[in-house]
mmCIF file of C-alpha atoms in Angstrom:
data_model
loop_
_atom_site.group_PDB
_atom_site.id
_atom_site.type_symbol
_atom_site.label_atom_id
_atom_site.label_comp_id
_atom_site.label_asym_id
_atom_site.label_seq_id
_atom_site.Cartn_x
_atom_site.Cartn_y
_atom_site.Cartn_z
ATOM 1 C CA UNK A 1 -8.022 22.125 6.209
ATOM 2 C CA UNK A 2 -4.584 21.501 7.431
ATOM 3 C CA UNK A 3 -4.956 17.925 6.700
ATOM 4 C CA UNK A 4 -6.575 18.048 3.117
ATOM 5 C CA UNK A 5 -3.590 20.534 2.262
ATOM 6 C CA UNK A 6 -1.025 17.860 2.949
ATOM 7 C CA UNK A 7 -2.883 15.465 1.507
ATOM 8 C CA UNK A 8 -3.074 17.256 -1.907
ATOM 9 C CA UNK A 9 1.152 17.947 -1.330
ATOM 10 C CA UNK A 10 1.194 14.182 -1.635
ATOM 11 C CA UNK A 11 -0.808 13.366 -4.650
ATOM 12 C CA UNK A 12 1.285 13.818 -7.501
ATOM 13 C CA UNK A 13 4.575 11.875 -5.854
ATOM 14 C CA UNK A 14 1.546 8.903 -5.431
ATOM 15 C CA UNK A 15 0.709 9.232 -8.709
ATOM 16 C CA UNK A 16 4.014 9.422 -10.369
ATOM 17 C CA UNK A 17 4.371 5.915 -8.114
ATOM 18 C CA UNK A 18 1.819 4.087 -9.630
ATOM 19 C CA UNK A 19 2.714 5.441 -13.066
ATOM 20 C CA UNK A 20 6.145 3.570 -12.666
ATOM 21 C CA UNK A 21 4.627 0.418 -11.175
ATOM 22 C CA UNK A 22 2.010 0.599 -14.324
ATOM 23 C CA UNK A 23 4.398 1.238 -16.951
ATOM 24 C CA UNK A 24 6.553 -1.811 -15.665
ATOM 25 C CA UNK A 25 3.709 -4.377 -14.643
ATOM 26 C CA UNK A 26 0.632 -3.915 -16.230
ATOM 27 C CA UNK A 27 -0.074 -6.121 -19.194
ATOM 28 C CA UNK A 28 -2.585 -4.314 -21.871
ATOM 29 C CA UNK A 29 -5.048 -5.758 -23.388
ATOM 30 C CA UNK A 30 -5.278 -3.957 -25.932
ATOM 31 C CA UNK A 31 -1.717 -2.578 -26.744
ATOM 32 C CA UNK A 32 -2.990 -0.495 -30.488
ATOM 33 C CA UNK A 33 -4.747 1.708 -28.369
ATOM 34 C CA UNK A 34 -2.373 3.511 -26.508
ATOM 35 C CA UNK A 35 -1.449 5.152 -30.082
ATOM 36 C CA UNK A 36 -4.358 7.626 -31.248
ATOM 37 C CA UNK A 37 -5.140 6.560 -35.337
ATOM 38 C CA UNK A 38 -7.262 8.533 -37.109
ATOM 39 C CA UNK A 39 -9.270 5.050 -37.499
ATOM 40 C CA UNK A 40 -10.395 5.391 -34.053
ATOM 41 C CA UNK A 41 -11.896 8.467 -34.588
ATOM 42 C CA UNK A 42 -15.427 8.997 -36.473
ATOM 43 C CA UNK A 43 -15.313 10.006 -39.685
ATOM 44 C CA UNK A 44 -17.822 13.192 -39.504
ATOM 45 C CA UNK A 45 -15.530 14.338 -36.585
ATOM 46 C CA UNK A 46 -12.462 14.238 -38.968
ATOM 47 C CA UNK A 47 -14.512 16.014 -41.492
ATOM 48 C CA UNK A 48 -15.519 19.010 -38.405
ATOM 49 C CA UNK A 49 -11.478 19.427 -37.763
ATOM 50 C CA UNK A 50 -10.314 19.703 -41.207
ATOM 51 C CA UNK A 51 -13.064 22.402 -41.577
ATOM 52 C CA UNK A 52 -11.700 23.823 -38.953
ATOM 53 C CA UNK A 53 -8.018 23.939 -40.440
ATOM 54 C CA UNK A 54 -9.508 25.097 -43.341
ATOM 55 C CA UNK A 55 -8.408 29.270 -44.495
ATOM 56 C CA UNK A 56 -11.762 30.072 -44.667
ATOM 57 C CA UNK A 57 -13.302 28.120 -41.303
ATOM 58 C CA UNK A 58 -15.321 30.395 -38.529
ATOM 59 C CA UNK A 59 -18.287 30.111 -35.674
ATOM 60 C CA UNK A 60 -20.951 29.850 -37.997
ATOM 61 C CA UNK A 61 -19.880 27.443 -40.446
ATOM 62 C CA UNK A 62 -18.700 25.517 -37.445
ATOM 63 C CA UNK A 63 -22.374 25.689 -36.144
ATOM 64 C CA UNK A 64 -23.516 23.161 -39.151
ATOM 65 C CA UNK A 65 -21.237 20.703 -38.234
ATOM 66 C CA UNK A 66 -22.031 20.521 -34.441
ATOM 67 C CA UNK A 67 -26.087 20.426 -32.132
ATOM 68 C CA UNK A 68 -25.385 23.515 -29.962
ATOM 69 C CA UNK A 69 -27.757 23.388 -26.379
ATOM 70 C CA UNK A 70 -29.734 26.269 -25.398
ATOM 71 C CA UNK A 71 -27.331 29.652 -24.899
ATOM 72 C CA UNK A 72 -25.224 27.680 -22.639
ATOM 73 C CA UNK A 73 -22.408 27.228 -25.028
ATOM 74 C CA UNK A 74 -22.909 23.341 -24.826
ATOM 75 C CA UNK A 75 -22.500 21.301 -28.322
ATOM 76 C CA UNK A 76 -22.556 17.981 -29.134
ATOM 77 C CA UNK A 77 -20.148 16.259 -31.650
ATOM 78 C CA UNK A 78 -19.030 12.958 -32.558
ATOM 79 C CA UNK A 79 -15.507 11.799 -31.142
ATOM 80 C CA UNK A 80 -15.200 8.107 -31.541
ATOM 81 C CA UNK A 81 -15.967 4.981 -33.665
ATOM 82 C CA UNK A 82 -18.255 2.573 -31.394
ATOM 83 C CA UNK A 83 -15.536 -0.172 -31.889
ATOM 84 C CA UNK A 84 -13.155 1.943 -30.546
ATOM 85 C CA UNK A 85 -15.095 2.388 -27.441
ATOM 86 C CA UNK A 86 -16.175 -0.890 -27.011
ATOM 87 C CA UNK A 87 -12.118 -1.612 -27.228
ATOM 88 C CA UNK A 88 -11.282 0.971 -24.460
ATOM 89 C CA UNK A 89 -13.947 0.162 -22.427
ATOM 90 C CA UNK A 90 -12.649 -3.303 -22.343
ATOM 91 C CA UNK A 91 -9.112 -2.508 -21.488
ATOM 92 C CA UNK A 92 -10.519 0.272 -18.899
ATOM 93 C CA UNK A 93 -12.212 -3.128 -17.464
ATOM 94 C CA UNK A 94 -8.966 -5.482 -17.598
ATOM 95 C CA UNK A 95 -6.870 -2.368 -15.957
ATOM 96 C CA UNK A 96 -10.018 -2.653 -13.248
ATOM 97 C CA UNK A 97 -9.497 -6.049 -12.705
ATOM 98 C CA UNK A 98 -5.675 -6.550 -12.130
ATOM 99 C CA UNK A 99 -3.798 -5.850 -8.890
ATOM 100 C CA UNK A 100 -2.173 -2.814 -10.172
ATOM 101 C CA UNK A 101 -2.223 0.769 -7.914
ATOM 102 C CA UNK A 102 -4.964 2.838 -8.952
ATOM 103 C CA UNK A 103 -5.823 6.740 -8.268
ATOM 104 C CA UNK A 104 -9.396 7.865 -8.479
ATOM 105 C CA UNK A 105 -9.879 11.008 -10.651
ATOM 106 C CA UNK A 106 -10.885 13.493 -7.872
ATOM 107 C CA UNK A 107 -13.049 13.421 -4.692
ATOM 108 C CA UNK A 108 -15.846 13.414 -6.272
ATOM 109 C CA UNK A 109 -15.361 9.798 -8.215
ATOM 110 C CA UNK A 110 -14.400 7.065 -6.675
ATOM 111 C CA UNK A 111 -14.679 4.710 -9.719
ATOM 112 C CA UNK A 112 -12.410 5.292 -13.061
ATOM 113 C CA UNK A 113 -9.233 5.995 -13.945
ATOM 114 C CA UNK A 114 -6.533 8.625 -14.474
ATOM 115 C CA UNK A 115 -5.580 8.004 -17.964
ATOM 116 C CA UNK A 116 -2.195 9.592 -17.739
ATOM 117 C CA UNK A 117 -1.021 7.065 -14.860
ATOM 118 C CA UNK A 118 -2.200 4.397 -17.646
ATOM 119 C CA UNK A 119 0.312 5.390 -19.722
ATOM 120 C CA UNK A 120 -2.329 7.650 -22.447
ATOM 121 C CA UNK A 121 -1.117 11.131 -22.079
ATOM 122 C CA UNK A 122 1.817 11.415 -24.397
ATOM 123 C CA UNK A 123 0.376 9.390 -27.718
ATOM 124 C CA UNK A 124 -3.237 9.587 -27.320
ATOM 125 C CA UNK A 125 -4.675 12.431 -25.371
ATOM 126 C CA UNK A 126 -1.954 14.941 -25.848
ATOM 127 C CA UNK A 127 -2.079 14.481 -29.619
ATOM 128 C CA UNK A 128 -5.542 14.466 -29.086
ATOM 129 C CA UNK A 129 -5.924 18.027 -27.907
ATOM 130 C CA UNK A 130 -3.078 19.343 -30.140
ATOM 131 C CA UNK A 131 -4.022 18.154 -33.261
ATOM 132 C CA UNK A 132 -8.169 17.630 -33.229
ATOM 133 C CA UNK A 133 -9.569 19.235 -30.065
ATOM 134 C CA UNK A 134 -7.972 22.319 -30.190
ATOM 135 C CA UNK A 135 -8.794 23.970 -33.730
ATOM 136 C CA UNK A 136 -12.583 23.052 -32.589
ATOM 137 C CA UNK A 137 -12.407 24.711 -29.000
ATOM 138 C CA UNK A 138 -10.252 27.755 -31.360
ATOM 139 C CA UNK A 139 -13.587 28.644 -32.951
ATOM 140 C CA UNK A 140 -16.067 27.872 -29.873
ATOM 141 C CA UNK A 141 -14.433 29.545 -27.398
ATOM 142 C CA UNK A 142 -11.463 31.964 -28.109
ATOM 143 C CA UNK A 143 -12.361 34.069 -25.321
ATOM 144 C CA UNK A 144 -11.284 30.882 -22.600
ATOM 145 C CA UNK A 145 -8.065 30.409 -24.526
ATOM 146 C CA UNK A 146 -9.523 27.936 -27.018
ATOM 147 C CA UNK A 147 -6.690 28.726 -29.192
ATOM 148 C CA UNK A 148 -3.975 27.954 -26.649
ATOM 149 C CA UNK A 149 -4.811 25.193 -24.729
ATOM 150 C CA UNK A 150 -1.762 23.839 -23.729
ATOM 151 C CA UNK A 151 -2.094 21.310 -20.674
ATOM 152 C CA UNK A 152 -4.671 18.941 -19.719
ATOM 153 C CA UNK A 153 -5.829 16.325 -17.004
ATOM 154 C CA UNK A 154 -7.848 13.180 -18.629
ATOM 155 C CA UNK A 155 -9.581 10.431 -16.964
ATOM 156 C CA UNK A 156 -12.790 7.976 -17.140
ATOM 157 C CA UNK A 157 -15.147 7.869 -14.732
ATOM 158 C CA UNK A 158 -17.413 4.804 -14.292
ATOM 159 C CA UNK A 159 -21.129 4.807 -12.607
ATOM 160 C CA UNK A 160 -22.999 1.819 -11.871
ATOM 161 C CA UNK A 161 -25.501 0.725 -9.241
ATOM 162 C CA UNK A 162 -23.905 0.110 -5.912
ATOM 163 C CA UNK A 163 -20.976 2.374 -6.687
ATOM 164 C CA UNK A 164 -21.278 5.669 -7.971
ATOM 165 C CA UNK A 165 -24.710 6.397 -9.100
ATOM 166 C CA UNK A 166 -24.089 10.343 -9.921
ATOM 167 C CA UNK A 167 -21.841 13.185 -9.707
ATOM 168 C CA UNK A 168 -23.527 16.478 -7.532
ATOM 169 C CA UNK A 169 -23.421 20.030 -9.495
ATOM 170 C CA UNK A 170 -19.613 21.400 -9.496
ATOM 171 C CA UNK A 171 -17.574 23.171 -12.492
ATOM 172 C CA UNK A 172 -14.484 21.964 -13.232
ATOM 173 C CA UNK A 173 -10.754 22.841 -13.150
ATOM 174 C CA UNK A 174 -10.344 23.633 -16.691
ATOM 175 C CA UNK A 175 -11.134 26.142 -19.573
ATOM 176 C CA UNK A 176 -12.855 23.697 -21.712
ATOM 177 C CA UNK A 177 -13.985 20.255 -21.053
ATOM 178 C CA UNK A 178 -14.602 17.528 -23.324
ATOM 179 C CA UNK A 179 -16.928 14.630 -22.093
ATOM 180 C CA UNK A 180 -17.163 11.540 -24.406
ATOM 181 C CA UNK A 181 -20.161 9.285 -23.487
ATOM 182 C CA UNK A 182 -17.799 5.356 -24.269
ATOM 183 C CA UNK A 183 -20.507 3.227 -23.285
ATOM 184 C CA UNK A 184 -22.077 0.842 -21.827
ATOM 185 C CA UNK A 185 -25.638 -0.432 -21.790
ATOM 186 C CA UNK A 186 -27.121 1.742 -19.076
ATOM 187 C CA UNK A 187 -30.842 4.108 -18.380
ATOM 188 C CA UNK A 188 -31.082 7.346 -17.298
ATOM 189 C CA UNK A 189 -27.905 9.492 -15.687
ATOM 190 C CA UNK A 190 -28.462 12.359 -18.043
ATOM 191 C CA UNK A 191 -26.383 15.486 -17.464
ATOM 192 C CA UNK A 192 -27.524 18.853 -16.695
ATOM 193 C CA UNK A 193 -26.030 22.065 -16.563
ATOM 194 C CA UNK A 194 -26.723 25.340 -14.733
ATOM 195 C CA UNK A 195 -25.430 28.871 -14.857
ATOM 196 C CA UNK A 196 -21.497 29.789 -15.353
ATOM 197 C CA UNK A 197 -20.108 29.822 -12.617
ATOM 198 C CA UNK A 198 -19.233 33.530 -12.479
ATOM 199 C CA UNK A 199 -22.932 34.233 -13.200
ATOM 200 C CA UNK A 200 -25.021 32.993 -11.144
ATOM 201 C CA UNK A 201 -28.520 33.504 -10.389
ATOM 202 C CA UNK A 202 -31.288 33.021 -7.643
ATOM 203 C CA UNK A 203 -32.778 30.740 -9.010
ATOM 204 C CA UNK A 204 -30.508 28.851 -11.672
ATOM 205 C CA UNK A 205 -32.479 27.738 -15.500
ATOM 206 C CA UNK A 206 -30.848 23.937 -15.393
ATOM 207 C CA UNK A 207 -31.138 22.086 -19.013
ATOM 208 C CA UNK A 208 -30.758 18.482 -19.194
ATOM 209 C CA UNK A 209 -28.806 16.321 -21.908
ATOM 210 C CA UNK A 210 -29.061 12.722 -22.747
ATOM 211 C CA UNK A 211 -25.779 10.719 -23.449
ATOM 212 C CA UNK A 212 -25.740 9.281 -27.291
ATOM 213 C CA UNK A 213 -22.571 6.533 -27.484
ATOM 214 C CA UNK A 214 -19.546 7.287 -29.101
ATOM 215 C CA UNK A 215 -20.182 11.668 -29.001
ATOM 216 C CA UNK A 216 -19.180 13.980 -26.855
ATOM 217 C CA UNK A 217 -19.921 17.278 -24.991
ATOM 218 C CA UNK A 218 -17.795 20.292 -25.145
ATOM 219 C CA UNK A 219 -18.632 22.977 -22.503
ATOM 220 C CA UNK A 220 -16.772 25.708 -20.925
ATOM 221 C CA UNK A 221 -15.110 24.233 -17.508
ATOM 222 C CA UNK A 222 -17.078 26.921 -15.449
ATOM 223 C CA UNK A 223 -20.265 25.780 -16.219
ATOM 224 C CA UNK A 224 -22.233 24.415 -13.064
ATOM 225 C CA UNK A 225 -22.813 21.144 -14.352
ATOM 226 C CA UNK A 226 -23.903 17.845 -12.203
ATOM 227 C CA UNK A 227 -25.015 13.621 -13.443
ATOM 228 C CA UNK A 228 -28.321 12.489 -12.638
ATOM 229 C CA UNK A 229 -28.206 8.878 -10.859
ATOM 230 C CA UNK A 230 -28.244 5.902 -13.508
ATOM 231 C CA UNK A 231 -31.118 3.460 -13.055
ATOM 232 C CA UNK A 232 -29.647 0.194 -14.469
ATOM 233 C CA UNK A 233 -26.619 -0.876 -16.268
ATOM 234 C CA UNK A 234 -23.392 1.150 -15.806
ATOM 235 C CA UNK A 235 -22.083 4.350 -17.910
ATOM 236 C CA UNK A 236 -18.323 5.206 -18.500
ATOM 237 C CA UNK A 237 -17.289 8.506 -20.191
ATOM 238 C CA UNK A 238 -14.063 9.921 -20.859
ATOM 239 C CA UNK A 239 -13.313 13.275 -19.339
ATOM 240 C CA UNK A 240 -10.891 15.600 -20.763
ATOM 241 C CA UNK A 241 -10.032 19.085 -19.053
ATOM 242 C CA UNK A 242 -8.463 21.185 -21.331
ATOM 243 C CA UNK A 243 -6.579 24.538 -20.030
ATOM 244 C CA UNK A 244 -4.633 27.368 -21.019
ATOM 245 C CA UNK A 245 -2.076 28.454 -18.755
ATOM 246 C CA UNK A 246 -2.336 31.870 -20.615
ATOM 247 C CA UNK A 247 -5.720 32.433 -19.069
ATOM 248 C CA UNK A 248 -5.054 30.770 -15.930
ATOM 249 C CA UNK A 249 -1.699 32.600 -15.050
ATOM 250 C CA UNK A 250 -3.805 35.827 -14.770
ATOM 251 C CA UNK A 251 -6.191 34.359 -11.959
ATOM 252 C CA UNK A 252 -6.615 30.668 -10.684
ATOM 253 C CA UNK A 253 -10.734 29.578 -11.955
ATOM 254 C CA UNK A 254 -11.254 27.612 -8.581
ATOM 255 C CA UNK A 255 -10.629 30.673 -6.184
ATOM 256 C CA UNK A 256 -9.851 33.574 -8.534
ATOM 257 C CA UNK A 257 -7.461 35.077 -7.366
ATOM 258 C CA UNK A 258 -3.428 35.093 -8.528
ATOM 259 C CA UNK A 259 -2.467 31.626 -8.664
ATOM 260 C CA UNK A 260 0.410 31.034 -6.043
ATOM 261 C CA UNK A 261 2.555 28.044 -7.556
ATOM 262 C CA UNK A 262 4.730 25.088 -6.050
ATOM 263 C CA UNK A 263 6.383 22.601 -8.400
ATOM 264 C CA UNK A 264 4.874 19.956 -10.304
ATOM 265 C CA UNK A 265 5.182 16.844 -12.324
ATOM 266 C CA UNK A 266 3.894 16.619 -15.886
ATOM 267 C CA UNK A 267 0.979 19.406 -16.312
ATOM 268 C CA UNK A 268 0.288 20.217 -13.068
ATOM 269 C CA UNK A 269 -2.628 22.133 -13.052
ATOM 270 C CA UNK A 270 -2.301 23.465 -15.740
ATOM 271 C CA UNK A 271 -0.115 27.212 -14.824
ATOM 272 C CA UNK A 272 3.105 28.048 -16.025
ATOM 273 C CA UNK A 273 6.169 30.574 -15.029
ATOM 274 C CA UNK A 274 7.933 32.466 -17.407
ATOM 275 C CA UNK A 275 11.439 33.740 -16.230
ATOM 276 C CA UNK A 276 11.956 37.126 -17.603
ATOM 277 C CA UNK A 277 11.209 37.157 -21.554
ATOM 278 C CA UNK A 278 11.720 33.456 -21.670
ATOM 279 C CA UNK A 279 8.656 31.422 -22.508
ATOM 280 C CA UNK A 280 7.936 28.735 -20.775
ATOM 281 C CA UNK A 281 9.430 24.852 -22.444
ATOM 282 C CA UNK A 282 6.653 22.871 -20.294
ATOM 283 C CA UNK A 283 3.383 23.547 -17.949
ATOM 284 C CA UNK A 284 4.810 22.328 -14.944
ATOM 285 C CA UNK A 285 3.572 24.242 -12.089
ATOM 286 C CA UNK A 286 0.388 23.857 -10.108
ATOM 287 C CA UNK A 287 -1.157 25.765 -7.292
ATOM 288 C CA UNK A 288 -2.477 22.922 -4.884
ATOM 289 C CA UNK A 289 -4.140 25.982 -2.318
#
């Protein structure tokens, strides 16, 4: 335990290390991408957020606009254009494929890439959340601070044959979670989700979801949710946790308890500190145990 502690000390000065050596040596591909334009994004989900900033928006006219799973709290949505993925995927690919320092997304995936350390957070994905994701999640779930999601952690995750061929049940670190399906040609690997994570039950009801190209998944971060094992091809999807320090100040949703926090880079996990009647200017703090 010792050992993993210190490891996890260690991972954000890595990481803001291979940011640097990224920013200054990696040649992109595809430089147009690093900018989010509303052309990248699909035209029905532009349509679901300016209902949503609309006077008049709430759940149930939402509902039209989105396929909702089960009573899980699980809808499906469109996100991207294809070309847009196919793009990404091919600069995900060319990032792959050059000699520059690369951190895995967790322990869990040992394939993808951690999008901020790519250079994505500030123009694409924190616009993305601001400005799109966040009157959606406002509506779905304003009980998990969909209103006030103010930090995130986004990265791809890649499965293939001979690599990683699934991902066993877990919830994640995060209020809300976004999960894009980008492509490629692949079989199988459906996901399937269980019970929240503060409810479970002796035996768990598990649904299971196909992937549809371009669409995502938005589900609450505590749902017990695993990937069944791809049969051919491979399968990237971009992940998005989404969190609200507001929430997460009040008790930590890995080990609920108080969060105890140490200084971080960038978002950190997502918790902030507030001096006395100050709010906070960035989420910078993290509890790492």
């Amino acid at each position: 335990i010792e050992a993993e502690v210190q490891r996890r000390k260690q991972l954000i000065h890595q990481s803001e290390e291979r940011k640097a050596i990224i920013s200054k040596c990696y040649k992109r591909k595809h430089p147009e991408l690093y900018i989010l334009q509303d052309s990248f994004l699909a035209p029905d989900f532009l349509e679901i957020v300016r209902y949503c900033t609309s006077p008049d928006a709430h759940l149930h006219g939402l509902l039209r606009y989105v396929k909702s799973f089960s009573d899980k709290r699980i809808y499906r949505l469109p996100v991207f254009t294809e070309e847009f993925c196919k793009a990404f995927v091919d600069e995900l690919e060319n990032f792959e494929q050059s000699d520059m320092p690369k951190g895995r997304p967790n322990t869990m995936n040992n394939y993808g890439v951690l999008l901020n350390e790519l250079g994505m957070d500030e123009a694409f994905i924190t616009p993305l959340r601001e400005k799109y994701l966040r009157p959606i999640t406002a509506l779905l779930y304003p009980d998990l601070g969909g209103a006030c999601l103010d930090s995130h952690k986004a990265f791809v995750v890649k499965y293939a044959l001979h690599e990683d061929l699934d991902l066993s049940s877990h919830y994640d670190n995060a209020e809300v979670t976004l999960n894009v399906s980008l492509g490629k040609d692949f079989t199988e690997g459906n996901l399937y989700f269980g019970d929240f994570s503060q409810d479970p039950t002796p035996v768990p009801k598990y649904i299971e979801i196909e992937h549809v190209g371009a669409q995502g998944l938005l589900h609450r971060g505590g749902q017990i949710h695993g990937a069944l094992p791809v049969a051919s091809g491979e399968r990237w999807n971009l992940i998005i946790w989404m969190r609200s320090s507001v929430v997460r100040n009040q008790l930590c949703p890995m080990c609920n308890k108080k969060p105890e926090l140490v200084e971080a880079e960038g978002f950190g996990d997502g918790f902030t500190e507030t001096l006395e009647g100050d709010a906070p200017e960035t989420v910078n703090l993290c509890s790492l145990w």
